[in-house]
């Protein structure tokens, strides 16, 4: 599966290009020249120590955090200040560690809100599509419940369905299983694997090694605001090159 997708990806121009991206929080230099690219259909896993800039980097890609140096281009659209923000956000779906569902809306309402408000979809169309997405993530029967009535794993699957409802070309995940009890991690990873198999371009911050080795085409290791290894998951886990990567692996393995 992975090699087939890589072969396909190798033929096409990158859909995300970051060049020398910089980000400061006051005097703190959080991203120190991040350069990478992702081709359509690729699944790229991002790992690294806490505080190394993983969240900051993926938040710059859909401009939740503006970068302050270097360039980011998403599907050919340059991300510069406030310009093009809406255009880029239409292309990019994001799933967070904390599911961030609207607590006062039902599951189905959470999913139909943006398509009806932002995309101008009719309620009937948005609901039909919403139910189809809930079926895809395996929780159609929860459509009329409220988030608090669902398990963490179910809530995260709703969050994935909600992002997909906007028909993004790229999905960003920031530690999507880190807040889940162990028995719920697999159900979320299974949904992400299915998404990867369907050809979605994915950038995933996760320490789930099984997922990385089974699904990811590439792995980026962050340390102190830069990418120090850009390789395949197998190569990274079997032959980490940098001392920091070796130390990191010895702690998580
Ligand atoms: P990671 O996701 O790899 O754990 P982050 O990207 O969240 O790391 O953070 C990188 C660094 O930037 C950390 O030192 C963090 O404290 C700092 N940082 C992140 N967000 C902010 C913020 N909004 N204000 C100030 N510092 C921040
Ligand atoms: Mg983080």
PDB file of C-alpha atoms and ligand atoms in Angstrom:
ATOM      1  CA  UNK A   1       0.000   0.000   0.000  1.00  0.00           C
ATOM      2  CA  UNK A   2       2.647   2.454   1.061  1.00  0.00           C
ATOM      3  CA  UNK A   3       4.911   1.858  -1.920  1.00  0.00           C
ATOM      4  CA  UNK A   4       2.025   2.207  -4.353  1.00  0.00           C
ATOM      5  CA  UNK A   5       1.116   5.536  -2.819  1.00  0.00           C
ATOM      6  CA  UNK A   6       4.748   6.670  -2.815  1.00  0.00           C
ATOM      7  CA  UNK A   7       5.048   5.837  -6.488  1.00  0.00           C
ATOM      8  CA  UNK A   8       1.959   7.898  -7.215  1.00  0.00           C
ATOM      9  CA  UNK A   9       3.183  10.729  -4.991  1.00  0.00           C
ATOM     10  CA  UNK A  10       6.587  10.820  -6.651  1.00  0.00           C
ATOM     11  CA  UNK A  11       4.981  11.872  -9.945  1.00  0.00           C
ATOM     12  CA  UNK A  12       3.260  14.973  -8.675  1.00  0.00           C
ATOM     13  CA  UNK A  13       4.269  18.414  -7.460  1.00  0.00           C
ATOM     14  CA  UNK A  14       4.221  18.962  -3.689  1.00  0.00           C
ATOM     15  CA  UNK A  15       0.960  20.135  -2.163  1.00  0.00           C
ATOM     16  CA  UNK A  16       2.659  21.585   0.947  1.00  0.00           C
ATOM     17  CA  UNK A  17       6.003  23.362   0.684  1.00  0.00           C
ATOM     18  CA  UNK A  18       7.688  24.978   3.693  1.00  0.00           C
ATOM     19  CA  UNK A  19      10.970  26.792   3.195  1.00  0.00           C
ATOM     20  CA  UNK A  20      13.075  28.125   6.044  1.00  0.00           C
ATOM     21  CA  UNK A  21      10.001  28.757   8.214  1.00  0.00           C
ATOM     22  CA  UNK A  22      10.642  30.846  11.305  1.00  0.00           C
ATOM     23  CA  UNK A  23       8.411  31.519  14.285  1.00  0.00           C
ATOM     24  CA  UNK A  24       9.044  33.543  17.419  1.00  0.00           C
ATOM     25  CA  UNK A  25       6.942  33.831  20.557  1.00  0.00           C
ATOM     26  CA  UNK A  26       8.312  37.070  21.956  1.00  0.00           C
ATOM     27  CA  UNK A  27      12.038  36.473  22.325  1.00  0.00           C
ATOM     28  CA  UNK A  28      11.635  32.671  22.114  1.00  0.00           C
ATOM     29  CA  UNK A  29      12.629  31.238  18.732  1.00  0.00           C
ATOM     30  CA  UNK A  30      10.201  28.317  18.338  1.00  0.00           C
ATOM     31  CA  UNK A  31      10.769  27.421  14.646  1.00  0.00           C
ATOM     32  CA  UNK A  32      14.322  27.868  13.410  1.00  0.00           C
ATOM     33  CA  UNK A  33      14.258  27.324   9.688  1.00  0.00           C
ATOM     34  CA  UNK A  34      11.872  24.455   8.974  1.00  0.00           C
ATOM     35  CA  UNK A  35      11.967  23.209   5.371  1.00  0.00           C
ATOM     36  CA  UNK A  36       9.976  20.270   4.072  1.00  0.00           C
ATOM     37  CA  UNK A  37       7.468  19.316   1.444  1.00  0.00           C
ATOM     38  CA  UNK A  38       4.591  16.881   1.190  1.00  0.00           C
ATOM     39  CA  UNK A  39       3.304  15.425  -2.057  1.00  0.00           C
ATOM     40  CA  UNK A  40      -0.363  14.680  -2.730  1.00  0.00           C
ATOM     41  CA  UNK A  41      -1.399  11.388  -1.140  1.00  0.00           C
ATOM     42  CA  UNK A  42       1.627  11.187   1.121  1.00  0.00           C
ATOM     43  CA  UNK A  43       1.293  10.373   4.809  1.00  0.00           C
ATOM     44  CA  UNK A  44       3.994  12.083   6.854  1.00  0.00           C
ATOM     45  CA  UNK A  45       4.429  11.462  10.566  1.00  0.00           C
ATOM     46  CA  UNK A  46       6.033  14.118  12.788  1.00  0.00           C
ATOM     47  CA  UNK A  47       7.682  13.130  16.044  1.00  0.00           C
ATOM     48  CA  UNK A  48      10.062  14.755  18.508  1.00  0.00           C
ATOM     49  CA  UNK A  49      10.467  15.786  22.137  1.00  0.00           C
ATOM     50  CA  UNK A  50       7.892  17.907  23.899  1.00  0.00           C
ATOM     51  CA  UNK A  51       8.460  21.585  23.108  1.00  0.00           C
ATOM     52  CA  UNK A  52      10.378  20.912  19.868  1.00  0.00           C
ATOM     53  CA  UNK A  53       7.890  22.878  17.756  1.00  0.00           C
ATOM     54  CA  UNK A  54       5.703  20.123  16.267  1.00  0.00           C
ATOM     55  CA  UNK A  55       2.386  21.754  17.139  1.00  0.00           C
ATOM     56  CA  UNK A  56       3.641  25.197  16.250  1.00  0.00           C
ATOM     57  CA  UNK A  57       4.734  23.975  12.835  1.00  0.00           C
ATOM     58  CA  UNK A  58       1.513  22.275  11.887  1.00  0.00           C
ATOM     59  CA  UNK A  59      -0.464  25.232  13.206  1.00  0.00           C
ATOM     60  CA  UNK A  60       1.462  27.518  10.853  1.00  0.00           C
ATOM     61  CA  UNK A  61       0.347  25.384   7.889  1.00  0.00           C
ATOM     62  CA  UNK A  62      -3.286  26.381   8.262  1.00  0.00           C
ATOM     63  CA  UNK A  63      -2.333  29.755   9.753  1.00  0.00           C
ATOM     64  CA  UNK A  64      -3.714  29.145  13.226  1.00  0.00           C
ATOM     65  CA  UNK A  65      -0.333  30.627  14.163  1.00  0.00           C
ATOM     66  CA  UNK A  66       1.202  33.038  11.648  1.00  0.00           C
ATOM     67  CA  UNK A  67       4.843  32.315  10.817  1.00  0.00           C
ATOM     68  CA  UNK A  68       7.239  35.257  10.830  1.00  0.00           C
ATOM     69  CA  UNK A  69       9.892  34.208   8.325  1.00  0.00           C
ATOM     70  CA  UNK A  70      10.341  31.883   5.357  1.00  0.00           C
ATOM     71  CA  UNK A  71       7.550  30.719   3.065  1.00  0.00           C
ATOM     72  CA  UNK A  72       4.671  28.260   3.219  1.00  0.00           C
ATOM     73  CA  UNK A  73       2.720  27.292   0.116  1.00  0.00           C
ATOM     74  CA  UNK A  74      -0.372  25.090   0.278  1.00  0.00           C
ATOM     75  CA  UNK A  75      -1.746  23.704  -2.990  1.00  0.00           C
ATOM     76  CA  UNK A  76       0.028  26.502  -4.834  1.00  0.00           C
ATOM     77  CA  UNK A  77      -1.387  29.217  -2.578  1.00  0.00           C
ATOM     78  CA  UNK A  78       1.259  31.239  -0.714  1.00  0.00           C
ATOM     79  CA  UNK A  79       0.459  31.865   2.926  1.00  0.00           C
ATOM     80  CA  UNK A  80       1.305  35.498   3.589  1.00  0.00           C
ATOM     81  CA  UNK A  81      -0.229  37.408   6.458  1.00  0.00           C
ATOM     82  CA  UNK A  82      -4.005  37.601   6.325  1.00  0.00           C
ATOM     83  CA  UNK A  83      -4.097  37.235   2.557  1.00  0.00           C
ATOM     84  CA  UNK A  84      -5.316  33.851   1.260  1.00  0.00           C
ATOM     85  CA  UNK A  85      -6.232  32.658   4.759  1.00  0.00           C
ATOM     86  CA  UNK A  86      -9.724  31.544   3.849  1.00  0.00           C
ATOM     87  CA  UNK A  87      -8.535  29.890   0.660  1.00  0.00           C
ATOM     88  CA  UNK A  88      -5.931  27.881   2.564  1.00  0.00           C
ATOM     89  CA  UNK A  89      -8.211  26.916   5.410  1.00  0.00           C
ATOM     90  CA  UNK A  90     -10.679  25.523   2.891  1.00  0.00           C
ATOM     91  CA  UNK A  91      -7.999  23.087   1.745  1.00  0.00           C
ATOM     92  CA  UNK A  92      -6.846  21.967   5.167  1.00  0.00           C
ATOM     93  CA  UNK A  93      -8.726  20.045   7.876  1.00  0.00           C
ATOM     94  CA  UNK A  94      -7.334  19.816  11.381  1.00  0.00           C
ATOM     95  CA  UNK A  95      -7.835  17.402  14.261  1.00  0.00           C
ATOM     96  CA  UNK A  96      -6.514  18.251  17.732  1.00  0.00           C
ATOM     97  CA  UNK A  97      -5.593  16.258  20.793  1.00  0.00           C
ATOM     98  CA  UNK A  98      -8.589  17.731  22.638  1.00  0.00           C
ATOM     99  CA  UNK A  99     -11.501  17.024  20.342  1.00  0.00           C
ATOM    100  CA  UNK A 100     -12.840  20.610  20.427  1.00  0.00           C
ATOM    101  CA  UNK A 101     -16.418  19.631  19.563  1.00  0.00           C
ATOM    102  CA  UNK A 102     -19.189  22.146  20.243  1.00  0.00           C
ATOM    103  CA  UNK A 103     -20.765  20.791  23.457  1.00  0.00           C
ATOM    104  CA  UNK A 104     -24.204  22.344  22.906  1.00  0.00           C
ATOM    105  CA  UNK A 105     -24.620  20.813  19.426  1.00  0.00           C
ATOM    106  CA  UNK A 106     -25.430  17.203  18.592  1.00  0.00           C
ATOM    107  CA  UNK A 107     -22.895  15.077  16.766  1.00  0.00           C
ATOM    108  CA  UNK A 108     -24.649  15.620  13.450  1.00  0.00           C
ATOM    109  CA  UNK A 109     -25.009  19.377  14.083  1.00  0.00           C
ATOM    110  CA  UNK A 110     -21.287  19.571  14.834  1.00  0.00           C
ATOM    111  CA  UNK A 111     -20.655  18.104  11.394  1.00  0.00           C
ATOM    112  CA  UNK A 112     -23.204  20.116   9.409  1.00  0.00           C
ATOM    113  CA  UNK A 113     -22.435  23.519  10.969  1.00  0.00           C
ATOM    114  CA  UNK A 114     -19.533  24.581   8.767  1.00  0.00           C
ATOM    115  CA  UNK A 115     -20.836  23.102   5.491  1.00  0.00           C
ATOM    116  CA  UNK A 116     -24.155  24.969   5.902  1.00  0.00           C
ATOM    117  CA  UNK A 117     -22.683  28.227   7.265  1.00  0.00           C
ATOM    118  CA  UNK A 118     -19.462  28.461   5.269  1.00  0.00           C
ATOM    119  CA  UNK A 119     -20.125  26.398   2.168  1.00  0.00           C
ATOM    120  CA  UNK A 120     -23.773  27.311   1.754  1.00  0.00           C
ATOM    121  CA  UNK A 121     -24.858  23.661   1.607  1.00  0.00           C
ATOM    122  CA  UNK A 122     -28.555  22.950   2.160  1.00  0.00           C
ATOM    123  CA  UNK A 123     -29.414  21.375   5.516  1.00  0.00           C
ATOM    124  CA  UNK A 124     -30.688  18.207   3.801  1.00  0.00           C
ATOM    125  CA  UNK A 125     -27.515  17.779   1.759  1.00  0.00           C
ATOM    126  CA  UNK A 126     -25.269  18.532   4.731  1.00  0.00           C
ATOM    127  CA  UNK A 127     -27.140  16.017   6.889  1.00  0.00           C
ATOM    128  CA  UNK A 128     -27.035  13.292   4.256  1.00  0.00           C
ATOM    129  CA  UNK A 129     -23.319  13.833   3.805  1.00  0.00           C
ATOM    130  CA  UNK A 130     -22.832  14.063   7.593  1.00  0.00           C
ATOM    131  CA  UNK A 131     -24.523  10.699   8.131  1.00  0.00           C
ATOM    132  CA  UNK A 132     -22.406   9.189   5.385  1.00  0.00           C
ATOM    133  CA  UNK A 133     -19.251  10.465   7.131  1.00  0.00           C
ATOM    134  CA  UNK A 134     -20.455   9.147  10.490  1.00  0.00           C
ATOM    135  CA  UNK A 135     -20.950   5.774   8.824  1.00  0.00           C
ATOM    136  CA  UNK A 136     -17.435   6.007   7.456  1.00  0.00           C
ATOM    137  CA  UNK A 137     -16.000   6.572  10.943  1.00  0.00           C
ATOM    138  CA  UNK A 138     -18.268   3.864  12.360  1.00  0.00           C
ATOM    139  CA  UNK A 139     -20.637   5.847  14.625  1.00  0.00           C
ATOM    140  CA  UNK A 140     -23.717   6.621  12.580  1.00  0.00           C
ATOM    141  CA  UNK A 141     -25.923   5.530  15.478  1.00  0.00           C
ATOM    142  CA  UNK A 142     -24.540   8.375  17.654  1.00  0.00           C
ATOM    143  CA  UNK A 143     -25.703  11.125  15.283  1.00  0.00           C
ATOM    144  CA  UNK A 144     -28.289  12.654  17.602  1.00  0.00           C
ATOM    145  CA  UNK A 145     -26.334  12.457  20.842  1.00  0.00           C
ATOM    146  CA  UNK A 146     -24.315  15.272  22.413  1.00  0.00           C
ATOM    147  CA  UNK A 147     -20.510  15.062  22.638  1.00  0.00           C
ATOM    148  CA  UNK A 148     -20.550  14.545  26.429  1.00  0.00           C
ATOM    149  CA  UNK A 149     -22.580  11.342  25.906  1.00  0.00           C
ATOM    150  CA  UNK A 150     -19.807   9.797  23.786  1.00  0.00           C
ATOM    151  CA  UNK A 151     -16.534   8.136  24.702  1.00  0.00           C
ATOM    152  CA  UNK A 152     -13.294   9.945  23.913  1.00  0.00           C
ATOM    153  CA  UNK A 153     -12.611   7.687  20.954  1.00  0.00           C
ATOM    154  CA  UNK A 154     -16.071   8.349  19.554  1.00  0.00           C
ATOM    155  CA  UNK A 155     -15.658  12.103  20.047  1.00  0.00           C
ATOM    156  CA  UNK A 156     -12.369  12.053  18.181  1.00  0.00           C
ATOM    157  CA  UNK A 157     -14.010  10.139  15.322  1.00  0.00           C
ATOM    158  CA  UNK A 158     -16.692  12.856  15.206  1.00  0.00           C
ATOM    159  CA  UNK A 159     -13.924  15.472  15.049  1.00  0.00           C
ATOM    160  CA  UNK A 160     -12.406  13.633  12.066  1.00  0.00           C
ATOM    161  CA  UNK A 161     -15.812  13.419  10.343  1.00  0.00           C
ATOM    162  CA  UNK A 162     -16.377  17.123  11.015  1.00  0.00           C
ATOM    163  CA  UNK A 163     -13.072  18.029   9.372  1.00  0.00           C
ATOM    164  CA  UNK A 164     -13.832  15.774   6.389  1.00  0.00           C
ATOM    165  CA  UNK A 165     -17.221  17.406   5.905  1.00  0.00           C
ATOM    166  CA  UNK A 166     -15.424  20.442   4.466  1.00  0.00           C
ATOM    167  CA  UNK A 167     -13.812  18.196   1.843  1.00  0.00           C
ATOM    168  CA  UNK A 168     -10.226  19.201   2.602  1.00  0.00           C
ATOM    169  CA  UNK A 169      -7.341  18.165   0.371  1.00  0.00           C
ATOM    170  CA  UNK A 170      -5.017  17.869   3.363  1.00  0.00           C
ATOM    171  CA  UNK A 171      -5.616  16.625   6.894  1.00  0.00           C
ATOM    172  CA  UNK A 172      -3.423  17.741   9.803  1.00  0.00           C
ATOM    173  CA  UNK A 173      -3.507  15.787  13.060  1.00  0.00           C
ATOM    174  CA  UNK A 174      -1.882  16.982  16.293  1.00  0.00           C
ATOM    175  CA  UNK A 175      -1.491  14.025  18.680  1.00  0.00           C
ATOM    176  CA  UNK A 176      -5.020  12.803  17.953  1.00  0.00           C
ATOM    177  CA  UNK A 177      -4.797   9.816  20.306  1.00  0.00           C
ATOM    178  CA  UNK A 178      -2.769  11.311  23.167  1.00  0.00           C
ATOM    179  CA  UNK A 179      -5.812  12.175  25.286  1.00  0.00           C
ATOM    180  CA  UNK A 180      -7.452   8.768  24.817  1.00  0.00           C
ATOM    181  CA  UNK A 181      -7.585   5.742  27.075  1.00  0.00           C
ATOM    182  CA  UNK A 182      -5.532   2.906  25.569  1.00  0.00           C
ATOM    183  CA  UNK A 183      -8.547   0.841  24.503  1.00  0.00           C
ATOM    184  CA  UNK A 184      -9.818   3.728  22.360  1.00  0.00           C
ATOM    185  CA  UNK A 185      -6.609   4.503  20.532  1.00  0.00           C
ATOM    186  CA  UNK A 186      -7.035   1.718  18.000  1.00  0.00           C
ATOM    187  CA  UNK A 187     -10.504   2.790  16.855  1.00  0.00           C
ATOM    188  CA  UNK A 188      -9.170   6.256  16.023  1.00  0.00           C
ATOM    189  CA  UNK A 189      -6.007   4.944  14.360  1.00  0.00           C
ATOM    190  CA  UNK A 190      -8.138   2.561  12.281  1.00  0.00           C
ATOM    191  CA  UNK A 191     -10.136   5.513  10.943  1.00  0.00           C
ATOM    192  CA  UNK A 192      -6.894   7.337  10.140  1.00  0.00           C
ATOM    193  CA  UNK A 193      -5.531   4.262   8.359  1.00  0.00           C
ATOM    194  CA  UNK A 194      -8.659   4.058   6.229  1.00  0.00           C
ATOM    195  CA  UNK A 195      -8.270   7.734   5.394  1.00  0.00           C
ATOM    196  CA  UNK A 196      -4.647   7.163   4.395  1.00  0.00           C
ATOM    197  CA  UNK A 197      -5.679   4.221   2.211  1.00  0.00           C
ATOM    198  CA  UNK A 198      -8.272   6.415   0.496  1.00  0.00           C
ATOM    199  CA  UNK A 199      -5.419   8.649  -0.720  1.00  0.00           C
ATOM    200  CA  UNK A 200      -5.748  11.595   1.668  1.00  0.00           C
ATOM    201  CA  UNK A 201      -2.645  13.737   2.149  1.00  0.00           C
ATOM    202  CA  UNK A 202      -1.891  13.618   5.876  1.00  0.00           C
ATOM    203  CA  UNK A 203       0.574  15.285   8.236  1.00  0.00           C
ATOM    204  CA  UNK A 204       0.309  13.588  11.607  1.00  0.00           C
ATOM    205  CA  UNK A 205       2.033  14.467  14.878  1.00  0.00           C
ATOM    206  CA  UNK A 206       1.966  11.185  16.812  1.00  0.00           C
ATOM    207  CA  UNK A 207       4.195   8.914  18.815  1.00  0.00           C
ATOM    208  CA  UNK A 208       2.202   5.838  17.747  1.00  0.00           C
ATOM    209  CA  UNK A 209       4.976   3.806  16.200  1.00  0.00           C
ATOM    210  CA  UNK A 210       2.773   1.021  14.890  1.00  0.00           C
ATOM    211  CA  UNK A 211       0.792   3.578  12.933  1.00  0.00           C
ATOM    212  CA  UNK A 212       3.934   5.286  11.634  1.00  0.00           C
ATOM    213  CA  UNK A 213       5.528   2.055  10.456  1.00  0.00           C
ATOM    214  CA  UNK A 214       2.374   0.685   8.893  1.00  0.00           C
ATOM    215  CA  UNK A 215       1.015   3.810   7.257  1.00  0.00           C
ATOM    216  CA  UNK A 216       3.537   6.627   6.955  1.00  0.00           C
ATOM    217  CA  UNK A 217       5.600   7.179   3.828  1.00  0.00           C
ATOM    218  CA  UNK A 218       7.962   9.508   5.677  1.00  0.00           C
ATOM    219  CA  UNK A 219       8.877  10.556   9.158  1.00  0.00           C
ATOM    220  CA  UNK A 220      10.123  13.962  10.299  1.00  0.00           C
ATOM    221  CA  UNK A 221      11.981  14.185  13.610  1.00  0.00           C
ATOM    222  CA  UNK A 222      11.839  17.645  15.204  1.00  0.00           C
ATOM    223  CA  UNK A 223      14.306  18.919  17.771  1.00  0.00           C
ATOM    224  CA  UNK A 224      14.584  22.463  19.109  1.00  0.00           C
ATOM    225  CA  UNK A 225      12.581  24.018  16.306  1.00  0.00           C
ATOM    226  CA  UNK A 226      14.177  22.279  13.333  1.00  0.00           C
ATOM    227  CA  UNK A 227      13.780  19.026  11.417  1.00  0.00           C
ATOM    228  CA  UNK A 228      16.846  16.930  12.153  1.00  0.00           C
ATOM    229  CA  UNK A 229      15.777  13.754  10.342  1.00  0.00           C
ATOM    230  CA  UNK A 230      13.532  13.376   7.276  1.00  0.00           C
ATOM    231  CA  UNK A 231      13.470   9.684   6.452  1.00  0.00           C
ATOM    232  CA  UNK A 232      11.275   6.576   6.346  1.00  0.00           C
ATOM    233  CA  UNK A 233       9.757   5.296   9.597  1.00  0.00           C
ATOM    234  CA  UNK A 234      11.639   1.972   9.350  1.00  0.00           C
ATOM    235  CA  UNK A 235      14.952   3.700   8.761  1.00  0.00           C
ATOM    236  CA  UNK A 236      14.315   6.079  11.643  1.00  0.00           C
ATOM    237  CA  UNK A 237      13.398   3.394  14.154  1.00  0.00           C
ATOM    238  CA  UNK A 238      16.122   0.993  13.063  1.00  0.00           C
ATOM    239  CA  UNK A 239      18.965   3.438  12.364  1.00  0.00           C
ATOM    240  CA  UNK A 240      18.367   6.844  13.956  1.00  0.00           C
ATOM    241  CA  UNK A 241      21.269   9.059  12.913  1.00  0.00           C
ATOM    242  CA  UNK A 242      21.241  11.912  15.391  1.00  0.00           C
ATOM    243  CA  UNK A 243      22.083  11.615  19.048  1.00  0.00           C
ATOM    244  CA  UNK A 244      18.850  13.404  19.991  1.00  0.00           C
ATOM    245  CA  UNK A 245      16.814  10.940  17.959  1.00  0.00           C
ATOM    246  CA  UNK A 246      18.550   7.998  19.634  1.00  0.00           C
ATOM    247  CA  UNK A 247      17.891   9.465  23.073  1.00  0.00           C
ATOM    248  CA  UNK A 248      14.273  10.140  22.164  1.00  0.00           C
ATOM    249  CA  UNK A 249      13.733   6.598  20.913  1.00  0.00           C
ATOM    250  CA  UNK A 250      15.345   5.071  23.984  1.00  0.00           C
ATOM    251  CA  UNK A 251      12.715   6.882  26.071  1.00  0.00           C
ATOM    252  CA  UNK A 252       9.633   5.963  24.062  1.00  0.00           C
ATOM    253  CA  UNK A 253      10.512   2.396  23.065  1.00  0.00           C
TER     254      UNK A 253
HETATM  255  P1  LIG B   1       5.528  20.481  20.698  1.00  0.00           P
HETATM  256  O1  LIG B   1       4.215  20.421  20.021  1.00  0.00           O
HETATM  257  O2  LIG B   1       6.639  19.880  19.911  1.00  0.00           O
HETATM  258  O3  LIG B   1       5.482  19.893  22.089  1.00  0.00           O
HETATM  259  P2  LIG B   1       5.099  23.338  20.622  1.00  0.00           P
HETATM  260  O4  LIG B   1       5.095  23.632  19.184  1.00  0.00           O
HETATM  261  O5  LIG B   1       3.790  23.291  21.324  1.00  0.00           O
HETATM  262  O6  LIG B   1       5.940  22.001  20.900  1.00  0.00           O
HETATM  263  O7  LIG B   1       5.979  24.408  21.374  1.00  0.00           O
HETATM  264  C1  LIG B   1       7.296  24.746  20.958  1.00  0.00           C
HETATM  265  C2  LIG B   1       7.827  25.794  21.900  1.00  0.00           C
HETATM  266  O8  LIG B   1       7.135  27.022  21.701  1.00  0.00           O
HETATM  267  C3  LIG B   1       7.675  25.426  23.363  1.00  0.00           C
HETATM  268  O9  LIG B   1       8.820  25.853  24.048  1.00  0.00           O
HETATM  269  C4  LIG B   1       6.471  26.218  23.791  1.00  0.00           C
HETATM  270  O10 LIG B   1       6.550  26.551  25.167  1.00  0.00           O
HETATM  271  C5  LIG B   1       6.548  27.449  22.920  1.00  0.00           C
HETATM  272  N1  LIG B   1       5.210  27.979  22.619  1.00  0.00           N
HETATM  273  C6  LIG B   1       4.237  27.345  21.934  1.00  0.00           C
HETATM  274  N2  LIG B   1       3.137  28.121  21.829  1.00  0.00           N
HETATM  275  C7  LIG B   1       3.426  29.271  22.488  1.00  0.00           C
HETATM  276  C8  LIG B   1       2.696  30.483  22.733  1.00  0.00           C
HETATM  277  N3  LIG B   1       1.467  30.652  22.251  1.00  0.00           N
HETATM  278  N4  LIG B   1       3.326  31.451  23.424  1.00  0.00           N
HETATM  279  C9  LIG B   1       4.592  31.294  23.875  1.00  0.00           C
HETATM  280  N5  LIG B   1       5.327  30.178  23.684  1.00  0.00           N
HETATM  281  C10 LIG B   1       4.767  29.181  22.993  1.00  0.00           C
HETATM  282 MG1  LIG B   2       2.413  19.630  20.618  1.00  0.00          MG
END
